[in-house]
Short mmCIF file of C-alpha atoms and ligand atoms in Angstrom, two decimals:
data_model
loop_
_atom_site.label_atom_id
_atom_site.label_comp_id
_atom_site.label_asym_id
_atom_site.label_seq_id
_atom_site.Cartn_x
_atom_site.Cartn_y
_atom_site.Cartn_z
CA UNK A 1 22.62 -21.81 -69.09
CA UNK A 2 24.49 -19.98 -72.22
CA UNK A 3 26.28 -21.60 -75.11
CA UNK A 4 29.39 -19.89 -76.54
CA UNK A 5 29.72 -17.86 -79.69
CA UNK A 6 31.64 -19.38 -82.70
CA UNK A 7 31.15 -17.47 -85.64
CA UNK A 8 30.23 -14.04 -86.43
CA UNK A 9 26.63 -13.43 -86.28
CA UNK A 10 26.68 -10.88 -89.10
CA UNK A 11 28.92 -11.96 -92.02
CA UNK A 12 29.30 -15.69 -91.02
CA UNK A 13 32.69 -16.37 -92.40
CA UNK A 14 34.07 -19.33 -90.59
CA UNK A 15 37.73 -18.03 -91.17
CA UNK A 16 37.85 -15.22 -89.38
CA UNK A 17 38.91 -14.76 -85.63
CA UNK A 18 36.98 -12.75 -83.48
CA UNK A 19 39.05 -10.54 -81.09
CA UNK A 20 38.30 -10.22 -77.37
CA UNK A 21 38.34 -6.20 -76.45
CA UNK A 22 36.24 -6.05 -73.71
CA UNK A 23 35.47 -8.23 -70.68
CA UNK A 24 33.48 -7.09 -67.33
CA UNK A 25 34.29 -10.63 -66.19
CA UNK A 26 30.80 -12.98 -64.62
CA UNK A 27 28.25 -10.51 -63.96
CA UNK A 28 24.46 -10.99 -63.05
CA UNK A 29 21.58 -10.79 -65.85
CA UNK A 30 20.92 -7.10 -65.87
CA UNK A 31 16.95 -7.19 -65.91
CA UNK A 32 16.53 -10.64 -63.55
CA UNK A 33 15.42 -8.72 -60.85
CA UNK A 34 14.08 -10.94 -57.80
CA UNK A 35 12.31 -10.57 -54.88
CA UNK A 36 13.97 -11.31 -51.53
CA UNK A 37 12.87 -14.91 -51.18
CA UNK A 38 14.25 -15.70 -55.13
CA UNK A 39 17.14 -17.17 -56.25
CA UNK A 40 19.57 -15.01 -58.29
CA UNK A 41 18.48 -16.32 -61.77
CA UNK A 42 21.86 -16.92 -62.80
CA UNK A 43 25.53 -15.04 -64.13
CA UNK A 44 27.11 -15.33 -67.09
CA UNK A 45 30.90 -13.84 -68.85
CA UNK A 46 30.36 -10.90 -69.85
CA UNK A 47 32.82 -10.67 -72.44
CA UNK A 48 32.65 -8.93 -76.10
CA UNK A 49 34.09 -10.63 -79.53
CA UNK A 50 34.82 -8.30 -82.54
CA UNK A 51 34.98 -9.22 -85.62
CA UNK A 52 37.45 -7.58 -88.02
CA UNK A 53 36.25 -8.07 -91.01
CA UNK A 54 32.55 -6.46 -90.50
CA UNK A 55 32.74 -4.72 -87.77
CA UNK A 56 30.41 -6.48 -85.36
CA UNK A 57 31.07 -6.91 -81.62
CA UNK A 58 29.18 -9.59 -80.03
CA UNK A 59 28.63 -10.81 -76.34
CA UNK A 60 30.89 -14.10 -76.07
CA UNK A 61 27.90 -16.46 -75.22
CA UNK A 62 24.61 -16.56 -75.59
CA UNK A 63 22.38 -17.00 -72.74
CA UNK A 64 19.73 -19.24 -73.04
CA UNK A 65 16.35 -16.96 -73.79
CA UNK A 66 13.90 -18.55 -71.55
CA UNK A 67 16.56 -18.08 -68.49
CA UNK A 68 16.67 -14.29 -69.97
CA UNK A 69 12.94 -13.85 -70.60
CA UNK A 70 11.09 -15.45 -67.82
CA UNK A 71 10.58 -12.92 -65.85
CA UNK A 72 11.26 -9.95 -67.88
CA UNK A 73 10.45 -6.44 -66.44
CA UNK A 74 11.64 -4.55 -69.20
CA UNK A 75 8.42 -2.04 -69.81
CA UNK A 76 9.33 0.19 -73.03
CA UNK A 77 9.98 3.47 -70.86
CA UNK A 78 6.48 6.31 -70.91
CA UNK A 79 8.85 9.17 -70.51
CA UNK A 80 8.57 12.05 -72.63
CA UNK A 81 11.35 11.22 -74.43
CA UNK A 82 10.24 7.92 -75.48
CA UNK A 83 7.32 9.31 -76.83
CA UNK A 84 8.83 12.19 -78.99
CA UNK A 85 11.29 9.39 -80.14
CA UNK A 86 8.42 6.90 -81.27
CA UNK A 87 6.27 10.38 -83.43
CA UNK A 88 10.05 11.02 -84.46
CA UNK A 89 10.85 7.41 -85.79
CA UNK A 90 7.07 7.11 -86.83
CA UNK A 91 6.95 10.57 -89.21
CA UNK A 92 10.32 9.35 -90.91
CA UNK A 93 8.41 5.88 -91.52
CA UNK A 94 5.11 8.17 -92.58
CA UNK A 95 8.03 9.72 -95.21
CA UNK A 96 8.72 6.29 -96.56
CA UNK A 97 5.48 5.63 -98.05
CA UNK A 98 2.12 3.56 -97.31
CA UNK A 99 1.74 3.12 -93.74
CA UNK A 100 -1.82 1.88 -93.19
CA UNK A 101 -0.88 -1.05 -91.66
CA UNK A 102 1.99 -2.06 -88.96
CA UNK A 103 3.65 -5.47 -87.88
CA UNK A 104 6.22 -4.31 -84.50
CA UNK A 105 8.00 -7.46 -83.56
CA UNK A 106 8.94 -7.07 -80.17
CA UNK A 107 6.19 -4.70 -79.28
CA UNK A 108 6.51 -5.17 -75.87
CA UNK A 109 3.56 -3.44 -74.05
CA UNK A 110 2.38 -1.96 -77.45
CA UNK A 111 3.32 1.52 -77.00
CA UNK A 112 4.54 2.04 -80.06
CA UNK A 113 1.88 0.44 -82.11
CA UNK A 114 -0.88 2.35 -79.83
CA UNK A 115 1.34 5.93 -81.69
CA UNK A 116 0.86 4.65 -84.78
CA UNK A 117 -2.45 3.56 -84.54
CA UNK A 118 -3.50 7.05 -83.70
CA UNK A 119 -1.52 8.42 -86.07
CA UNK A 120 -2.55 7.05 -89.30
CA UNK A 121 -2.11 3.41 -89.08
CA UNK A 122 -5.51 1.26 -89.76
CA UNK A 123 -4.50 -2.02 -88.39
CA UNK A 124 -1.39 -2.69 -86.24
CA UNK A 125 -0.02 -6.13 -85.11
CA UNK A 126 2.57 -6.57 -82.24
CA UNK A 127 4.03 -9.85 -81.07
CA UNK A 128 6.20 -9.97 -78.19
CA UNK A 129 7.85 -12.79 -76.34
CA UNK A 130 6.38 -11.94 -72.66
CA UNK A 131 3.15 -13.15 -71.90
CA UNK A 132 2.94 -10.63 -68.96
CA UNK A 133 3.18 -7.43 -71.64
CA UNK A 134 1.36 -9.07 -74.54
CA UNK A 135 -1.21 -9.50 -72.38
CA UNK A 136 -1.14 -5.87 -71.24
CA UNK A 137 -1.03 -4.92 -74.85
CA UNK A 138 -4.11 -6.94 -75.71
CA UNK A 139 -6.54 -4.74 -72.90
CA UNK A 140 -5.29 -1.23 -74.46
CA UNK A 141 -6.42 -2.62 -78.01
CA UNK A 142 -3.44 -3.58 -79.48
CA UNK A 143 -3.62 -7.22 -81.46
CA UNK A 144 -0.86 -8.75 -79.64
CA UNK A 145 1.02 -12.35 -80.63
CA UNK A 146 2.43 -14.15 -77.44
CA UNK A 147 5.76 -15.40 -78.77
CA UNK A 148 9.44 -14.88 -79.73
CA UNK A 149 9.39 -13.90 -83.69
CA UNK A 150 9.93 -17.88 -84.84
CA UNK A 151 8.29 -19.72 -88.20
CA UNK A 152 4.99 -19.76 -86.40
CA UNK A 153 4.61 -16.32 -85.16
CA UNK A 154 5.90 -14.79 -88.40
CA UNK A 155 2.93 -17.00 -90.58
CA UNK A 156 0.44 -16.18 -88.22
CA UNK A 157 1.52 -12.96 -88.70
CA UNK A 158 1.33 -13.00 -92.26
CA UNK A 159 -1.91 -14.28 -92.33
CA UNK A 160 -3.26 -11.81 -90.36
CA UNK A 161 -1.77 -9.00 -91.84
CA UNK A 162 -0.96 -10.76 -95.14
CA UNK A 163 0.50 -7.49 -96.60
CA UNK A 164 1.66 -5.45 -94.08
CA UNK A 165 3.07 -2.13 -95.59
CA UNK A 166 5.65 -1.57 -92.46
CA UNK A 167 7.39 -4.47 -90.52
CA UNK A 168 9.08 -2.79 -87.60
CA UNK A 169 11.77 -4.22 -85.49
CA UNK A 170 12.99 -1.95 -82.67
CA UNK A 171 16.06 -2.47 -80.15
CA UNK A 172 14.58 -6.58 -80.12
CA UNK A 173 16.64 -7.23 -83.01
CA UNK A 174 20.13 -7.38 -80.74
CA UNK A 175 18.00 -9.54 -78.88
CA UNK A 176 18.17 -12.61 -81.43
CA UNK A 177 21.40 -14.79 -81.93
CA UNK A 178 20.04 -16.18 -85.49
CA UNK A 179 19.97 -13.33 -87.42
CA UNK A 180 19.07 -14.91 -90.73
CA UNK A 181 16.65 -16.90 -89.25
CA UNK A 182 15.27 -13.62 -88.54
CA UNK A 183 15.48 -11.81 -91.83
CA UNK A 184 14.03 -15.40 -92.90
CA UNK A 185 10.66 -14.64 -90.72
CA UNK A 186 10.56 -11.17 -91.75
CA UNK A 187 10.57 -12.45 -95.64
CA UNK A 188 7.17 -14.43 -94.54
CA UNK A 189 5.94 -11.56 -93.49
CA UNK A 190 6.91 -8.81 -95.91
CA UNK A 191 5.56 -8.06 -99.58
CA UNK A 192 7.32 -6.71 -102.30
CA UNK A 193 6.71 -2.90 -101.45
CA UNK A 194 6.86 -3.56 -97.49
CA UNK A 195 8.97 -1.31 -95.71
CA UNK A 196 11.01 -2.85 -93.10
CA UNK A 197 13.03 -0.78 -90.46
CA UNK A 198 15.30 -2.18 -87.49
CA UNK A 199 16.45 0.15 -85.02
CA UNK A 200 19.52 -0.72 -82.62
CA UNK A 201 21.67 1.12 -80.55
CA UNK A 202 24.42 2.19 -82.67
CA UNK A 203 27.87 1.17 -81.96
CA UNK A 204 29.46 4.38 -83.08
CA UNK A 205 27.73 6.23 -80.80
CA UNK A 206 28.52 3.32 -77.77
CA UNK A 207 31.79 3.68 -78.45
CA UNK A 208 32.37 7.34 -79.18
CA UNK A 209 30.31 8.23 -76.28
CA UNK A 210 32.42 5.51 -73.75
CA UNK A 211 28.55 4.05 -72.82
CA UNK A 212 29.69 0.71 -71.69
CA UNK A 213 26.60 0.00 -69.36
CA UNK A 214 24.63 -0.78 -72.54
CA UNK A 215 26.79 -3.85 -72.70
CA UNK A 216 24.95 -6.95 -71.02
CA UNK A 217 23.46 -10.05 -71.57
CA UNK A 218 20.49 -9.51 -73.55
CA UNK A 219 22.24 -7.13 -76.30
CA UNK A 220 23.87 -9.78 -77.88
CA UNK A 221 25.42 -7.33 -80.89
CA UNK A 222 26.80 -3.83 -80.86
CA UNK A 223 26.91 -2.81 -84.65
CA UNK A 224 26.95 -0.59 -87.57
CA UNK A 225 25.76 0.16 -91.09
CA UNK A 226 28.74 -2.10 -92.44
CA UNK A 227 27.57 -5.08 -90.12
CA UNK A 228 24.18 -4.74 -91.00
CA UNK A 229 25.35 -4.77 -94.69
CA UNK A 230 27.37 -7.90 -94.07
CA UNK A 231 24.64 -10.03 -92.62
CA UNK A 232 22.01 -8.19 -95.27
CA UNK A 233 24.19 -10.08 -98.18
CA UNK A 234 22.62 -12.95 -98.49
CA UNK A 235 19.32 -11.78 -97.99
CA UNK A 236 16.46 -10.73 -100.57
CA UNK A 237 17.16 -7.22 -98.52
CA UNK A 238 19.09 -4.44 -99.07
CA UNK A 239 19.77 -0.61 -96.85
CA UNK A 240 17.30 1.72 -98.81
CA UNK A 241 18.18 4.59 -96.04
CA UNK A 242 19.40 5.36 -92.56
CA UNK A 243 18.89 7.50 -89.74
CA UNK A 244 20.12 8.15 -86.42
CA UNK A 245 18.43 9.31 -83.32
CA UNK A 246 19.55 10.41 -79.89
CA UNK A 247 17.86 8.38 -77.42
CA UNK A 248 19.23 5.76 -75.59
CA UNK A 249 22.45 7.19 -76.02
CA UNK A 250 22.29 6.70 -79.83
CA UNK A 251 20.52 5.16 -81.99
CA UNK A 252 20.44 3.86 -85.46
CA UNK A 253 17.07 2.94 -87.52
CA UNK A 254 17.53 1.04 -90.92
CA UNK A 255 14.79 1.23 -93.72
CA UNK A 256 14.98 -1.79 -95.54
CA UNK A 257 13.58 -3.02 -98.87
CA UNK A 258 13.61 -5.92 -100.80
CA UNK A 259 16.31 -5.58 -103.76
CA UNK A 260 13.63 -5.68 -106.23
CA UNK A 261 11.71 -3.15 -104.95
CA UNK A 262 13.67 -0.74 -107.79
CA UNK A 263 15.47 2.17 -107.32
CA UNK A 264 18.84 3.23 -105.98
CA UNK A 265 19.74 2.76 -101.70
CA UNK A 266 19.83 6.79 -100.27
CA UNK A 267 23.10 8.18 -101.41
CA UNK A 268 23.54 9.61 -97.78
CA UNK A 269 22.81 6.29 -96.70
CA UNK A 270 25.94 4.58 -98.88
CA UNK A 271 28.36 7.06 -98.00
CA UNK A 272 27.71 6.85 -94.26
CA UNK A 273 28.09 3.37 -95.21
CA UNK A 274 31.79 3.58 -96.31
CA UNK A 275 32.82 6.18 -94.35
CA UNK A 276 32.37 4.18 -90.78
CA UNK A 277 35.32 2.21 -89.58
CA UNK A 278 34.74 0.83 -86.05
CA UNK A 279 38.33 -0.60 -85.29
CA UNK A 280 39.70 -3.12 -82.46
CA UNK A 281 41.15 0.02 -81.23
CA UNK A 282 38.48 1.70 -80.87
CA UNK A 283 36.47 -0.85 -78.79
CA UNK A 284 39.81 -1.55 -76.42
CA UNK A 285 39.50 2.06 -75.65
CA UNK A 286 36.08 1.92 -74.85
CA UNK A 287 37.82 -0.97 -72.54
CA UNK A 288 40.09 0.93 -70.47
CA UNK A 289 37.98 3.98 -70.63
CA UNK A 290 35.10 1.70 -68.87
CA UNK A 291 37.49 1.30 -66.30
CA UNK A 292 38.15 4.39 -65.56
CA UNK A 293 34.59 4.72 -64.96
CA UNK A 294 34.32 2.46 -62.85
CA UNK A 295 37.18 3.27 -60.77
CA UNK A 296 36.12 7.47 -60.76
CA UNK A 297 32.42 6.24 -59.48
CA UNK A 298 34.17 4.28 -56.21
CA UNK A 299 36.29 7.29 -55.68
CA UNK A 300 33.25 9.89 -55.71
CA UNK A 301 31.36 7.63 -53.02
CA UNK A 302 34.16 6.70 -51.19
CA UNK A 303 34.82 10.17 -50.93
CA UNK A 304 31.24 11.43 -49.23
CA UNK A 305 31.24 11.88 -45.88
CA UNK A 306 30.28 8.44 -44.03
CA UNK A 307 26.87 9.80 -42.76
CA UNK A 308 25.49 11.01 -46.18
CA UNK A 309 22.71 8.41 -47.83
CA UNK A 310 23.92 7.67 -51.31
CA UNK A 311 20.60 6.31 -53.61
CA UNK A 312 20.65 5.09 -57.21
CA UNK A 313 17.54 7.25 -60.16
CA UNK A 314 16.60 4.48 -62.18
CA UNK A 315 16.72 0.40 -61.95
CA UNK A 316 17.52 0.11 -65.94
CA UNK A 317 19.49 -2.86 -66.90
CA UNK A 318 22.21 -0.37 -66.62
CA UNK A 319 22.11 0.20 -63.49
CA UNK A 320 22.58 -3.29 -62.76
CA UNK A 321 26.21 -3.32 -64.99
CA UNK A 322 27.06 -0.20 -62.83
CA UNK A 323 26.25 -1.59 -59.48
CA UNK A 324 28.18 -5.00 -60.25
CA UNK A 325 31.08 -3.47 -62.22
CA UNK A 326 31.69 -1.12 -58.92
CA UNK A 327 31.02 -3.99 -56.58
CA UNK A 328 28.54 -1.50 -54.43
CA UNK A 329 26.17 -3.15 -51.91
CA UNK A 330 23.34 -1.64 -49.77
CA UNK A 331 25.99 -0.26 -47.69
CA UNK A 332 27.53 2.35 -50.18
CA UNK A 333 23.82 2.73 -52.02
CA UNK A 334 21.34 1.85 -50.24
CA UNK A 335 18.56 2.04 -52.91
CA UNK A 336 17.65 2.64 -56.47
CA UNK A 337 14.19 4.34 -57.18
CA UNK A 338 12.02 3.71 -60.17
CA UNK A 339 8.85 3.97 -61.66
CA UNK A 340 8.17 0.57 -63.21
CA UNK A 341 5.72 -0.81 -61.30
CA UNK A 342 6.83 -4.55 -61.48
CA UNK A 343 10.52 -3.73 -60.32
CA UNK A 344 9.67 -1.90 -57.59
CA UNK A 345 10.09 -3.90 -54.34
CA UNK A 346 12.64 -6.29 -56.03
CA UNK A 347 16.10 -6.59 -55.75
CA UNK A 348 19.06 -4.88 -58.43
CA UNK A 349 20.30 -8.20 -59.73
CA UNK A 350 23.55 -9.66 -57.65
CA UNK A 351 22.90 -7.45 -55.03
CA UNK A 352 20.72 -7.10 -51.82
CA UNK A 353 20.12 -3.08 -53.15
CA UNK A 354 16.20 -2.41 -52.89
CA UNK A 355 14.44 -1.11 -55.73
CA UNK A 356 11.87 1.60 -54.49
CA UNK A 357 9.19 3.58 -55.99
CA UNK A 358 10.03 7.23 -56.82
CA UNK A 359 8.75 8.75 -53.98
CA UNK A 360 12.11 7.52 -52.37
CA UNK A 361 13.64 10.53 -53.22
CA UNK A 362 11.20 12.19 -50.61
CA UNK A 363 11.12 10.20 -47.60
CA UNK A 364 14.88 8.81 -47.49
CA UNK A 365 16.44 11.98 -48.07
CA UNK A 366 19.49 10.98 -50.21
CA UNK A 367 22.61 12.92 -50.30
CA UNK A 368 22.98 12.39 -53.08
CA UNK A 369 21.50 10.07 -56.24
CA UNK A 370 23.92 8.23 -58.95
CA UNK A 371 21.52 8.83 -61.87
CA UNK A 372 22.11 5.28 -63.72
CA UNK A 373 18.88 6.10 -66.21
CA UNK A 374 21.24 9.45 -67.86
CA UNK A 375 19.68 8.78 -70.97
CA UNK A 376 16.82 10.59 -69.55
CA UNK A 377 18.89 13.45 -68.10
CA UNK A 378 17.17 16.72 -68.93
CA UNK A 379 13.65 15.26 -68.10
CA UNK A 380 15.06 13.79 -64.58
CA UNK A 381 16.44 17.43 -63.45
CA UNK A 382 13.59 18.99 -64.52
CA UNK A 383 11.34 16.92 -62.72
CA UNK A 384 13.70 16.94 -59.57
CA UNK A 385 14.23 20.39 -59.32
CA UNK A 386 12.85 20.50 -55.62
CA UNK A 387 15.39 17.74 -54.46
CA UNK A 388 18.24 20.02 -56.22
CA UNK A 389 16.99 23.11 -55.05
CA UNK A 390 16.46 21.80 -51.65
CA UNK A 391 20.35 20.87 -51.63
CA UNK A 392 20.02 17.23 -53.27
CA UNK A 393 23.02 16.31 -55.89
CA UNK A 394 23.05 14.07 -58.58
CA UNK A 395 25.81 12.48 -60.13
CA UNK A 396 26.23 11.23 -63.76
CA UNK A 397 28.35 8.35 -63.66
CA UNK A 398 29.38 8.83 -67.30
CA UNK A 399 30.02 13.00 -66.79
CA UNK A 400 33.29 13.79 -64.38
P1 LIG B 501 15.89 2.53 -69.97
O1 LIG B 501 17.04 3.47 -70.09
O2 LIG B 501 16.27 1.13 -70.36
O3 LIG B 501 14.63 3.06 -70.63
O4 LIG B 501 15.56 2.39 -68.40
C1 LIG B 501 15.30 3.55 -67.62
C2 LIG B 501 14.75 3.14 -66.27
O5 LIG B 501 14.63 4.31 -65.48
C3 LIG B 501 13.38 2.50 -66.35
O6 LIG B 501 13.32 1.38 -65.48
C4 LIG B 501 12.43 3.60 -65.88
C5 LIG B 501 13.31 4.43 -64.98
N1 LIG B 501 12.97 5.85 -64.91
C6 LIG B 501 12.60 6.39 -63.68
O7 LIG B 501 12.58 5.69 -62.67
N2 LIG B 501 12.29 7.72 -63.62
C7 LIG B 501 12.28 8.54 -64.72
O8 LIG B 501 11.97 9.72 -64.60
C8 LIG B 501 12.67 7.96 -65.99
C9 LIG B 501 12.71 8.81 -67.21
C10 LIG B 501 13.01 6.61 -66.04
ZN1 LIG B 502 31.69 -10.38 -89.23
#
């Protein structure tokens, strides 16, 4: 079911040791969630490797993708956050240059592309590993490959687009164990003057910000601007400029060009570069801070009066760390709401916890909610003012 790390996945080098810092011990896959009458898909360590000489922290195995990806419910969110972020990350890519035409690997129900399409983009491409989503993508107009990013995607790709001007890689790209394979397909598909950007969550920000429920199975890397140099090095690629975002709990986005394309990498870009040092420290913190976490959320339920109905905002993957880490069952949360149509009336993975639609919130009248999607904070309390009003609390398992 998952094969075991050996080297690091950025800089390769055979000689160095990576260092265990952080380990939630066997946990469930985050997103496998399953109706009543399915089998738990499967658990896995969930363990993290660092490597010391580039800065990358890595899950310990790799699970195997078609376990992972079966059934995948993960719908790029339609919040209104999302969509600022995608006209955000989309008028810095407008900034780079030609834009008329769009290859988004990963493009999971084609959100994205559908922005950029409206927004100046003439022809857009998307492939994405779930047939479910590509599919979806495909009846709201948006040319969709069925397929992980391999040698055949990435030449069909290239033929259909056969110079794309932007090759876009969002949070997929933590997704994929063989990153020079990767870089590899992207090479098919990119010209000399294409403009490729990769955005990931960025480790700085994971670890600064103690967000340790973004650690499971599918994000095999947690990294940096010095990791992403490392495994750039052998490459025909090189960092041409960086820029971080907010959402998700932080975000980086690379824009990438080919080292011939001329001209020097972003200053800014260089001396963010040099001036990051993620440390072994730093991620064992993030270790027993997680802990902590986990430990305060117990105390806060254990400490609600018996009779109050405790429910879960949001069945993200995170949730799903959460839930597992605290070893909750239906009996201290009894539900989790959400909007995602396919999750709703499944199960949070390892757990008998029922994920309901949103209109939970009304007709179970929870105590109180643990709001496990807190990346969307603001737009949650907004939208819930008449539960808080109407004496409802939420907690944010990250805040005290
Ligand atoms: P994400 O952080 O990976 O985008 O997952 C957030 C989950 O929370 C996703 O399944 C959608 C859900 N959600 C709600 O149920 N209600 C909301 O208002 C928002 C913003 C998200
Ligand atoms: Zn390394």
């Amino acid at each position: 079911m998952y094969k075991f790390i050996q080297q690091c996945r950025a800089c390769g080098d055979p000689a160095v040791k990576l260092v265990p810092v952080f380990d939630l011990g066997v946990q469930p896959l985050a997103n496998s969630f399953r109706t009543k009458d399915e089998e738990q898909s499967g658990y896995a360590p969930l363990k993290v490797l660092f490597c010391e000489k580039c800065s990358l922290a890595q899950l310990s195995v790799v699970v195997d993708p078609v376990i992972l990806y079966q059934h995948y419910t993960y719908e790029t969110s339609k919040s209104a956050t999302m969509r600022l972020h995608f006209q955000n990350l989309w008028d810095c890519i407008r900034a780079h240059g030609p834009h008329e035409s769009v290859i988004e690997i990963g493009s999971n129900d084609g959100d994205f592309l559908m922005h950029a399409s409206r927004n100046g983009a003439a022809s857009v491409l998307g492939i994405d590993a779930s047939e479910n989503f590509s599919r979806v993508a495909r009846l709201r107009g948006i040319n969709t490959l069925f397929g992980i990013l391999d040698d055949y995607t990435a030449d069909m790709a290239s033929r259909a687009i056969p110079k794309a001007d932007v090759v876009l890689a969002r949070h997929v790209f933590c997704h994929a164990d063989d990153w020079q394979k990767f870089m590899r397909n992207i090479d098919t598909m990119a010209n000399r003057e294409t403009l490729i950007v990769i955005e990931v969550p960025y480790a700085g920000d994971t670890i600064k910000r103690g967000e340790f429920d973004q650690i499971y199975h599918e994000h095999l890397s947690y990294l940096g601007f010095k990791a992403m140099t490392a495994l750039l090095e052998p490459t025909p690629f090189r960092i041409h400029s960086v820029r971080r975002f907010s959402v998700h709990g932080g975000v980086v986005a690379f824009f990438i060009r080919r080292r011939d394309f001329g001209g020097e990498p972003f200053p800014d870009s260089v001396a963010i570069a040099e001036s990051e040092n993620i440390t072994v420290d730093d991620w064992c913190r993030l270790a027993v801070h997680a802990r902590q976490e986990i430990d305060a959320l117990r105390g806060r339920v254990a400490a609600l009066p018996g009779s109050a109905v405790v429910g879960g905002y949001g069945a993200s993957a995170k949730s799903t760390v959460w839930l597992n880490a605290c070893g909750f069952s239906k009996r201290q949360v009894r539900f989790v709401t959400d909007t995602t149509p396919s999750k709703i009336g499944r199960l949070i993975p390892g757990t008998e916890i029922p994920v309901l639609a949103e209109s939970a919130i009304k007709s179970e009248h929870p105590d109180c909610m643990i709001c496990f999607a807190w990346n969307y904070k603001r737009e949650i309390i907004e939208k819930e003012a008449e539960y808080l009003s109407n004496g409802g609390q939420f907690i944010f398992p990250h805040e005290p």
